[in-house]
Coordinates of C-alpha atoms in Angstrom, one line a residue:
Chain A
M1 CA 38.4 15.6 12.4
N2 CA 35.3 15.4 10.2
T3 CA 34.8 17.3 7.0
T4 CA 31.8 19.4 7.8
G5 CA 29.7 21.2 5.2
F6 CA 28.3 24.6 5.8
V7 CA 25.3 26.1 4.0
F8 CA 25.1 29.8 3.9
D9 CA 24.0 32.3 1.2
E10 CA 23.8 36.1 1.5
R11 CA 20.4 35.9 -0.1
Y12 CA 19.2 34.4 3.2
L13 CA 19.5 38.0 4.6
L14 CA 16.9 39.2 2.1
H15 CA 13.9 37.8 4.0
K16 CA 13.1 41.0 5.9
T17 CA 10.8 40.8 8.9
F18 CA 9.3 43.9 10.5
N19 CA 11.4 46.1 12.8
G20 CA 11.9 44.4 16.1
H21 CA 10.9 40.9 14.9
P22 CA 13.1 38.3 16.6
E23 CA 13.6 36.2 13.5
C24 CA 15.8 38.8 11.7
A25 CA 18.7 38.7 9.3
E26 CA 21.1 39.7 12.1
R27 CA 20.8 36.2 13.5
L28 CA 22.8 34.8 10.5
L29 CA 25.2 37.6 10.5
S30 CA 26.0 37.0 14.2
I31 CA 26.6 33.3 13.4
I32 CA 29.0 34.1 10.6
G33 CA 30.7 36.6 12.9
G34 CA 31.1 33.9 15.6
L35 CA 32.4 31.3 13.3
S36 CA 34.9 33.7 11.8
T37 CA 36.2 34.9 15.2
A38 CA 36.6 31.3 16.3
G39 CA 38.6 30.6 13.1
L40 CA 36.2 27.9 12.0
L41 CA 34.8 29.4 8.9
E42 CA 37.7 28.5 6.7
K43 CA 37.8 25.0 8.0
L44 CA 34.2 24.3 6.9
M45 CA 33.4 23.2 3.3
L46 CA 31.0 25.9 2.0
I47 CA 28.0 24.4 0.2
K48 CA 26.3 26.6 -2.3
A49 CA 22.5 26.8 -2.0
E50 CA 20.2 26.6 -5.0
P51 CA 16.4 27.2 -5.0
A52 CA 14.7 23.9 -4.3
D53 CA 12.8 22.3 -7.2
Q54 CA 9.1 22.8 -6.5
R55 CA 8.4 19.1 -6.7
W56 CA 10.4 18.6 -3.5
I57 CA 8.5 21.3 -1.7
E58 CA 5.3 19.6 -2.9
A59 CA 6.5 16.4 -1.3
V60 CA 5.4 18.0 1.9
H61 CA 3.3 21.1 1.2
N62 CA 0.0 21.5 -0.6
I63 CA 0.4 23.1 -4.0
R64 CA -2.4 25.6 -3.3
Y65 CA -0.6 26.6 -0.1
I66 CA 2.6 27.1 -2.0
M67 CA 0.8 29.4 -4.5
K68 CA -0.9 31.4 -1.8
F69 CA 2.4 32.0 -0.1
E70 CA 4.1 33.1 -3.4
E71 CA 1.2 35.4 -4.1
A72 CA 1.3 37.0 -0.7
C73 CA 5.0 37.8 -1.2
L74 CA 4.5 39.1 -4.7
W75 CA 1.7 41.4 -3.7
G76 CA 3.8 42.8 -0.9
L77 CA 1.5 41.8 2.0
P78 CA 3.1 42.4 5.4
D79 CA 2.5 39.0 6.8
F80 CA 1.2 35.5 5.8
D81 CA -1.4 33.4 7.7
H82 CA -0.7 35.2 11.0
A83 CA 0.8 38.5 12.1
D84 CA 3.8 36.5 13.5
N85 CA 4.8 35.5 10.0
S86 CA 6.3 38.7 8.7
I87 CA 7.1 38.7 5.0
C88 CA 8.6 40.9 2.3
R89 CA 8.6 40.6 -1.5
D90 CA 11.7 38.3 -1.4
T91 CA 10.5 35.9 1.3
Y92 CA 9.1 33.3 -1.1
E93 CA 12.4 33.0 -3.0
V94 CA 14.5 33.0 0.2
A95 CA 12.3 30.2 1.6
Q96 CA 12.8 28.2 -1.6
L97 CA 16.5 28.8 -1.2
A98 CA 16.4 27.7 2.5
V99 CA 14.9 24.3 1.4
G100 CA 17.4 24.1 -1.5
G101 CA 20.3 24.7 0.9
V102 CA 19.2 21.7 3.0
L103 CA 18.8 19.5 0.0
K104 CA 22.3 20.5 -1.2
A105 CA 23.7 19.6 2.2
I106 CA 22.0 16.2 2.0
D107 CA 23.5 15.7 -1.4
A108 CA 27.0 16.5 -0.1
V109 CA 26.6 14.1 2.9
M110 CA 25.0 11.3 0.8
Q111 CA 27.6 11.6 -1.9
G112 CA 30.4 11.4 0.6
E113 CA 31.8 14.9 0.0
V114 CA 31.4 15.7 3.7
T115 CA 30.7 13.7 6.8
N116 CA 28.0 16.0 8.1
A117 CA 26.7 19.5 7.5
F118 CA 25.2 22.5 9.2
C119 CA 22.7 24.7 7.4
A120 CA 22.6 28.3 8.5
V121 CA 19.3 29.0 6.7
R122 CA 16.3 31.2 7.3
P123 CA 13.3 31.3 7.4
P124 CA 13.1 28.4 9.8
G125 CA 10.7 25.5 9.2
H126 CA 9.6 23.2 11.9
H127 CA 6.3 25.0 12.7
A128 CA 5.2 25.0 9.0
E129 CA 2.2 22.7 8.4
V130 CA 1.2 21.0 5.1
N131 CA -1.0 24.0 4.4
Q132 CA -0.3 26.6 7.0
A133 CA 2.5 29.0 8.0
L134 CA 3.1 29.3 11.7
G135 CA 5.6 30.6 14.1
F136 CA 7.9 32.4 11.6
C137 CA 8.0 29.2 9.4
Y138 CA 6.7 28.8 5.8
F139 CA 8.3 25.7 4.3
N140 CA 9.2 22.8 6.6
N141 CA 12.9 22.6 5.6
V142 CA 13.6 19.5 7.7
A143 CA 10.5 17.6 6.7
I144 CA 11.2 18.2 3.0
G145 CA 14.8 17.0 3.7
A146 CA 13.5 13.8 5.1
R147 CA 11.3 13.1 2.1
Y148 CA 14.3 13.9 -0.2
L149 CA 16.5 11.5 1.7
Q150 CA 13.9 8.8 1.2
R151 CA 13.0 9.4 -2.5
Q152 CA 16.3 10.6 -3.9
Y153 CA 18.6 8.4 -2.0
G154 CA 16.4 5.4 -1.1
V155 CA 17.0 5.9 2.7
D156 CA 14.3 3.8 4.4
K157 CA 14.4 5.2 7.9
V158 CA 15.1 8.8 8.8
C159 CA 15.2 10.2 12.3
I160 CA 14.5 13.8 13.0
I161 CA 15.8 15.2 16.3
D162 CA 14.3 18.6 17.2
F163 CA 15.9 20.4 20.1
D164 CA 14.4 23.8 19.4
V165 CA 12.7 25.0 22.7
H166 CA 9.4 25.0 20.8
H167 CA 7.6 21.8 19.7
G168 CA 7.9 21.3 15.9
N169 CA 4.2 20.9 15.4
G170 CA 4.5 20.9 11.6
T171 CA 7.1 18.2 11.5
Q172 CA 5.2 16.0 13.9
H173 CA 1.9 16.4 12.0
I174 CA 3.5 15.7 8.6
F175 CA 4.8 12.4 9.8
D176 CA 2.1 11.5 12.3
T177 CA 1.0 8.4 10.5
D178 CA 4.4 7.5 9.0
N179 CA 6.5 4.7 10.5
T180 CA 9.5 5.5 8.3
V181 CA 10.3 8.8 9.9
F182 CA 10.9 8.9 13.6
Y183 CA 10.3 12.3 15.1
Y184 CA 11.8 13.2 18.5
S185 CA 11.3 16.6 20.0
I186 CA 12.5 17.9 23.3
H187 CA 11.0 21.3 24.2
E188 CA 9.5 23.5 26.9
H189 CA 6.2 22.1 28.3
P190 CA 3.3 23.1 25.9
S191 CA 1.2 24.5 28.7
F192 CA 3.8 27.4 28.9
A193 CA 5.5 27.5 25.5
Y194 CA 4.4 28.1 21.9
P195 CA 2.7 26.4 20.0
G196 CA 0.9 24.5 22.8
T197 CA 1.4 21.0 21.2
G198 CA 3.9 18.2 21.8
R199 CA 2.6 16.6 25.0
E200 CA 4.0 13.3 25.9
F201 CA 0.8 11.4 25.0
E202 CA 1.1 12.6 21.4
T203 CA 2.9 9.5 20.0
G204 CA 1.6 9.3 16.4
Y205 CA -1.4 7.3 15.2
S206 CA -2.6 4.6 12.9
G207 CA 0.5 3.4 11.0
G208 CA 2.8 5.9 12.8
E209 CA 1.8 5.0 16.4
G210 CA 5.0 4.9 18.4
F211 CA 7.1 6.8 15.8
T212 CA 6.7 10.2 17.5
L213 CA 8.3 10.9 20.9
N214 CA 7.9 14.2 22.8
S215 CA 10.0 15.0 25.9
T216 CA 8.7 18.1 27.7
I217 CA 10.7 20.3 30.0
L218 CA 9.0 22.3 32.7
P219 CA 10.0 26.0 33.1
G220 CA 13.3 26.5 34.9
R221 CA 14.3 22.9 35.0
G222 CA 17.2 23.3 32.7
D223 CA 20.2 21.0 32.3
E224 CA 19.3 18.3 34.7
E225 CA 15.9 17.5 33.1
Y226 CA 17.3 17.8 29.6
R227 CA 20.0 15.2 30.6
E228 CA 17.4 12.9 32.1
K229 CA 15.0 13.0 29.2
L230 CA 17.7 12.7 26.5
L231 CA 19.2 9.7 28.1
G232 CA 15.9 8.2 29.2
D233 CA 13.8 8.9 26.1
L234 CA 15.9 9.7 23.1
V235 CA 18.7 7.2 23.4
P236 CA 16.7 4.0 23.7
A237 CA 14.1 5.2 21.1
F238 CA 16.9 6.0 18.7
E239 CA 18.6 2.7 19.2
S240 CA 15.5 0.7 18.7
F241 CA 14.4 2.7 15.6
A242 CA 17.9 2.4 14.1
P243 CA 17.8 5.1 11.5
E244 CA 20.1 5.3 8.5
A245 CA 20.3 9.1 8.5
V246 CA 19.6 11.9 10.9
L247 CA 18.3 15.4 10.5
L248 CA 18.4 17.9 13.3
S249 CA 16.0 20.8 13.9
A250 CA 18.7 22.8 15.7
G251 CA 17.1 25.5 17.8
F252 CA 19.2 27.6 20.2
D253 CA 16.3 29.4 22.0
A254 CA 16.2 27.1 25.1
H255 CA 19.2 29.0 26.5
E256 CA 18.8 30.7 29.8
S257 CA 19.5 34.1 28.2
D258 CA 16.9 33.8 25.5
L259 CA 13.7 35.6 26.4
M260 CA 11.8 33.4 24.1
S261 CA 11.6 30.6 26.6
G262 CA 11.9 29.7 30.3
T263 CA 13.7 26.3 30.2
S264 CA 17.0 27.8 31.6
L265 CA 19.3 25.5 29.6
T266 CA 23.0 26.6 30.0
T267 CA 25.7 26.6 27.4
E268 CA 27.0 23.4 29.0
G269 CA 23.5 22.0 28.7
Y270 CA 23.7 22.6 25.0
D271 CA 27.0 20.8 24.9
F272 CA 25.4 17.8 26.5
I273 CA 22.7 17.8 23.7
N274 CA 25.5 18.0 21.1
D275 CA 27.5 15.2 22.7
T276 CA 24.5 12.9 23.1
I277 CA 23.4 13.3 19.5
M278 CA 26.9 13.0 18.1
E279 CA 27.5 9.8 20.0
L280 CA 24.3 8.3 18.6
V281 CA 25.0 9.4 15.1
N282 CA 28.6 8.2 15.1
T283 CA 27.6 4.8 16.5
H284 CA 24.6 4.2 14.3
T285 CA 24.6 6.2 11.1
N286 CA 28.3 6.4 10.2
G287 CA 28.1 10.0 11.3
K288 CA 25.5 11.0 8.7
V289 CA 23.7 14.0 10.0
V290 CA 22.5 17.3 8.6
S291 CA 21.7 20.0 11.1
V292 CA 19.3 22.7 10.2
L293 CA 19.0 26.0 12.0
E294 CA 15.5 26.7 13.5
G295 CA 15.2 29.2 16.4
G296 CA 17.7 31.1 18.6
Y297 CA 17.1 34.8 19.1
Q298 CA 19.5 36.1 21.7
L299 CA 22.2 37.6 19.4
D300 CA 25.0 37.5 21.9
I301 CA 24.6 33.8 22.7
L302 CA 23.4 32.4 19.4
P303 CA 26.8 32.5 17.7
V304 CA 28.4 30.9 20.7
L305 CA 26.0 28.0 20.7
V306 CA 26.2 27.5 17.0
T307 CA 30.0 27.6 17.1
N308 CA 30.0 25.0 19.8
H309 CA 27.5 22.9 17.9
I310 CA 29.6 23.0 14.7
R311 CA 32.8 22.1 16.7
K312 CA 31.0 19.0 17.8
L313 CA 30.0 18.2 14.2
M314 CA 33.6 18.6 13.2
G315 CA 34.8 16.5 16.1
V316 CA 37.3 19.1 17.4
Chain B
M1 CA -21.9 31.5 27.6
F2 CA -25.2 29.5 27.5
I3 CA -25.2 25.7 27.6
T4 CA -27.2 25.7 24.4
D5 CA -23.9 26.6 22.6
M6 CA -22.1 23.7 24.1
M7 CA -24.6 20.9 24.6
K8 CA -25.1 18.0 22.3
T9 CA -28.3 18.3 20.3
D10 CA -28.1 15.4 17.8
L11 CA -29.4 13.0 20.4
I12 CA -30.3 9.4 20.3
A13 CA -33.2 8.7 22.6
V14 CA -35.3 5.6 23.3
R15 CA -38.9 4.8 24.5
P16 CA -39.5 3.1 27.9
E17 CA -40.6 0.0 26.1
T18 CA -37.2 -0.4 24.2
T19 CA -35.5 -3.6 25.2
L20 CA -32.1 -3.5 26.9
V21 CA -30.5 -5.4 24.1
D22 CA -31.4 -2.6 21.7
A23 CA -30.4 0.1 24.1
I24 CA -27.0 -1.4 24.8
Q25 CA -26.4 -1.7 21.1
L26 CA -27.2 2.1 20.6
M27 CA -24.9 3.1 23.5
E28 CA -22.0 1.0 22.3
T29 CA -22.1 2.0 18.7
G30 CA -22.7 5.7 19.5
N31 CA -20.0 5.6 22.3
F32 CA -22.0 7.6 24.8
R33 CA -22.8 7.0 28.5
H34 CA -26.2 8.6 29.0
L35 CA -29.3 7.5 27.1
P36 CA -32.4 9.7 27.5
V37 CA -35.8 8.0 27.6
I38 CA -38.7 10.0 26.1
D39 CA -42.4 9.5 25.6
G40 CA -44.5 10.0 22.5
D41 CA -44.6 13.8 22.9
G42 CA -40.8 14.0 23.2
K43 CA -41.0 14.6 26.9
L44 CA -38.1 13.3 29.0
V45 CA -39.3 10.5 31.3
G46 CA -36.0 8.9 32.4
M47 CA -32.3 8.4 31.8
V48 CA -30.3 5.2 31.5
T49 CA -26.5 5.3 32.2
D50 CA -23.8 2.9 31.3
R51 CA -23.7 2.2 35.0
D52 CA -27.4 1.2 35.1
M53 CA -26.6 -1.1 32.2
R54 CA -23.7 -2.7 34.0
S55 CA -25.8 -3.5 37.0
A56 CA -28.4 -5.1 34.8
K57 CA -25.9 -7.5 33.2
P58 CA -25.3 -10.8 34.9
S59 CA -22.2 -11.4 37.1
T60 CA -18.9 -12.1 35.2
F61 CA -18.3 -14.8 37.8
L62 CA -20.9 -17.0 36.1
S63 CA -19.7 -19.7 33.7
E64 CA -19.8 -18.7 30.0
E65 CA -22.9 -20.8 29.4
E66 CA -24.7 -19.6 32.5
Y67 CA -23.7 -16.0 31.7
Q68 CA -25.1 -16.2 28.1
L69 CA -28.3 -17.7 29.3
T70 CA -28.9 -15.1 32.0
F71 CA -27.8 -12.3 29.7
D72 CA -30.3 -13.3 27.0
K73 CA -33.0 -13.4 29.5
V74 CA -32.1 -10.0 31.2
M75 CA -31.7 -8.2 27.9
Q76 CA -35.4 -8.8 27.0
H77 CA -36.4 -6.5 29.9
T78 CA -37.1 -2.9 29.0
V79 CA -35.3 0.4 29.8
G80 CA -38.5 1.5 31.6
E81 CA -37.7 -1.0 34.3
I82 CA -34.1 0.2 35.0
M83 CA -34.2 3.9 34.1
T84 CA -33.8 6.7 36.6
T85 CA -36.9 8.7 36.9
E86 CA -35.9 11.2 39.5
L87 CA -34.1 13.5 37.1
L88 CA -32.0 16.5 37.6
T89 CA -32.7 18.6 34.5
V90 CA -31.7 22.1 33.5
A91 CA -33.2 24.8 31.3
P92 CA -31.7 26.1 28.0
Y93 CA -31.0 29.5 29.7
F94 CA -28.5 27.9 32.1
T95 CA -25.0 29.2 31.7
L96 CA -21.7 27.4 31.6
Q97 CA -21.1 28.5 35.2
D98 CA -24.5 27.1 36.3
A99 CA -23.7 23.7 34.6
L100 CA -20.2 23.6 36.2
L101 CA -21.5 24.3 39.7
V102 CA -24.6 21.9 39.4
M103 CA -22.5 19.0 38.1
R104 CA -19.9 19.5 40.8
Q105 CA -22.4 19.8 43.6
K106 CA -24.8 17.0 42.5
K107 CA -22.0 14.8 41.2
V108 CA -23.6 14.0 37.9
G109 CA -21.9 13.3 34.6
A110 CA -24.5 14.7 32.3
L111 CA -27.4 17.1 32.5
P112 CA -30.5 16.7 30.3
V113 CA -31.7 20.1 29.0
V114 CA -35.5 20.4 28.7
D115 CA -37.7 23.2 27.5
E116 CA -40.6 24.7 29.5
K117 CA -42.9 21.8 28.3
G118 CA -40.5 19.2 29.6
R119 CA -39.3 18.2 26.1
L120 CA -35.7 17.1 25.7
T121 CA -33.6 19.6 23.7
G122 CA -30.1 18.6 24.5
I123 CA -27.6 16.9 26.8
M124 CA -24.7 18.7 28.5
S125 CA -22.1 16.2 29.6
T126 CA -18.6 16.5 31.2
R127 CA -17.2 15.9 27.7
D128 CA -19.0 19.0 26.4
L129 CA -17.8 20.9 29.4
L130 CA -14.1 19.9 28.8
K131 CA -14.5 21.0 25.1
A132 CA -15.9 24.3 26.3
F133 CA -12.9 24.8 28.6
V134 CA -10.4 24.1 25.8
N135 CA -12.2 26.8 23.9
I136 CA -12.3 29.2 26.9
M137 CA -8.6 28.8 27.6
G138 CA -7.9 29.4 23.9
I139 CA -5.5 26.5 23.8
G140 CA -7.0 25.1 20.6
E141 CA -4.8 27.7 18.9
P142 CA -1.0 28.0 18.9
G143 CA 0.2 30.4 21.6
T144 CA 2.5 31.2 24.6
L145 CA 1.6 31.5 28.3
L146 CA 3.1 34.4 30.2
C147 CA 3.3 34.4 34.0
I148 CA 3.3 37.9 35.4
L149 CA 3.3 38.9 39.1
V150 CA 1.5 42.2 39.9
N151 CA 0.6 44.2 42.9
E152 CA -2.9 43.9 44.0
Q153 CA -4.1 47.3 42.9
P154 CA -6.5 48.5 40.1
G155 CA -5.2 49.1 36.6
Q156 CA -2.5 46.4 36.5
L157 CA -4.3 44.3 33.9
K158 CA -5.0 47.3 31.8
K159 CA -1.2 48.0 31.5
I160 CA -0.6 44.4 30.5
V161 CA -3.4 44.5 27.9
D162 CA -2.0 47.8 26.5
I163 CA 1.4 46.3 26.0
V164 CA 0.0 43.3 24.3
T165 CA -2.2 45.5 22.1
E166 CA 0.8 47.7 21.1
E167 CA 2.5 44.6 19.8
N168 CA -0.5 43.7 17.7
V169 CA -1.0 40.4 19.5
S170 CA -4.3 38.7 20.2
M171 CA -5.1 37.0 23.5
G172 CA -6.5 33.5 23.8
S173 CA -7.4 33.9 27.5
V174 CA -6.3 35.5 30.7
L175 CA -6.3 33.6 34.0
V176 CA -5.8 35.3 37.4
A177 CA -4.5 33.6 40.5
R178 CA -5.7 35.6 43.4
D179 CA -4.0 33.7 46.2
W180 CA -0.4 34.0 45.0
D181 CA 1.1 36.0 47.7
E182 CA 0.1 38.7 50.2
K183 CA -1.0 41.7 48.2
K184 CA 0.1 40.1 44.9
R185 CA -1.7 38.5 42.1
A186 CA -0.4 36.3 39.3
I187 CA -1.7 37.0 35.8
F188 CA -1.5 34.4 33.1
P189 CA -2.3 35.8 29.6
Y190 CA -2.3 33.1 26.9
L191 CA -1.0 35.0 23.8
L192 CA -1.8 33.7 20.4
T193 CA 1.8 34.3 19.1
N194 CA 5.3 32.9 19.1
N195 CA 6.6 36.5 19.2
V196 CA 6.8 37.3 22.9
I197 CA 10.2 38.9 23.3
A198 CA 9.1 42.5 22.7
I199 CA 6.2 42.0 25.1
K200 CA 8.4 40.5 27.8
K201 CA 10.9 43.3 27.4
K202 CA 8.2 46.0 27.7
L203 CA 6.7 44.3 30.8
L204 CA 10.1 44.2 32.5
D205 CA 10.7 47.9 31.6
Q206 CA 7.4 48.8 33.2
G207 CA 8.4 47.1 36.4
F208 CA 6.4 43.9 36.1
E209 CA 7.9 40.7 37.4
L210 CA 8.0 37.6 35.1
I211 CA 7.8 34.7 37.4
D212 CA 8.8 31.1 37.2
P213 CA 5.5 29.2 37.3
M214 CA 7.2 26.1 38.8
G215 CA 8.3 28.2 41.8
W216 CA 4.6 28.9 42.5
Y217 CA 3.7 25.2 42.0
L218 CA 6.4 23.9 44.2
G219 CA 6.0 26.7 46.8
H220 CA 2.3 25.8 47.2
L221 CA 2.6 22.1 47.5
P222 CA 1.3 20.9 50.9
Q223 CA 4.3 20.6 53.2
K224 CA 5.1 17.1 54.5
K225 CA 4.9 16.9 58.3

């Protein structure tokens, strides 16, 4: 059994979105409930989150964008950059704390306190661009994590695997020209799903050509196509890139019961994702992986999927 | 939508007496396939395409030496000698729809746009058309496509638009497939949002059917005999 770290902080609940918004505080409460019922909560090593130092956020985001976001929250505006991105006065600090939670998890893994970690954070991050909030995301938690791994721990090659049902446009664009961060995303085909990017011909450019890989899933194709693409695309690319550490953009919105998407992935399909990733990580990076929550909006199934995911991280 | 909003207007044009060597240089550095030829008054007198240029070049089967020799000779000819003079031109008041239908029917890759005096004002190419379609479909902006099956009766689209409006969401575009099924139409609104759950729920509550677009695609593939 692995020692698995778990990042959670009650302050993550303070980011209040408008009534009926799918990215709500109840998502995290449902996850805590699920882990507690499964008897896993006490077996995880709780990692305390601290607000990220601004210089790490600046490693990815434009300083003017960071200021604009803080101001929007302080002034009590209802949303930021787009009506999707519902905010409240606390959102800025919670977003800082979400990044900080991921950095703390990275510390714990890199200093050998835990083998791997799951970060139950919000707001999510993978749609956030260098200077634009999109799709409920403000700071790109995983992208900042990748820069932190490189600059704080001297990790040369980081792989980000994004299995949220939506393409992580922000993460892709941040590392478009970078050959030290390999970005793999598997998501519903962009002709049908938000944000409409992540086609298979998007493979990075100039210095980063070949260091972005997108696998698209047509509506309704579910488990079989996920299996085919993970084995055919992810596994060989991962092995040839040979990363030293892995970050996951863990989205649980591809499930057949989640109205956010149409990919029809089953609970067993998610297990296949978990198993494939864990095998890669165990074989190639000494098990070093930090998994960060992105989407997943069906409150009955989200805790089940996260619990299964964490079981695989723990190796039980 | 008029073609004047979409056509290319910062044009490079040549005179009939321009040599092929100069013309080929312009086309290669500018990365375009249609070179307009004008007279001293700016009137369009001909067009040279990359295909015309290729026919003018010597055969690649020649030896390197022979090729270069013939090439240098050929390239001293003028565009006036190879240009097409029977031109299909359009007027600035043509719409996107006109351009689409003309280009399809006449099988041309670009349309020179000329004013009432015959002066060249722009070129509308398939590339410009593609750009216009990305714009029309709204897919330059992040969004989600919904696939909704409705009965063929008036007022269906209004109900959908009302639901989308209630949720404070903008539309990038709406496409309608008229030949979905007997007495059914499929409506594809492209919504500029990631937040589609509430809209989907309301649609289902009002009796709309959300369809699997792949079912339509596969169901309509020509059957093997």
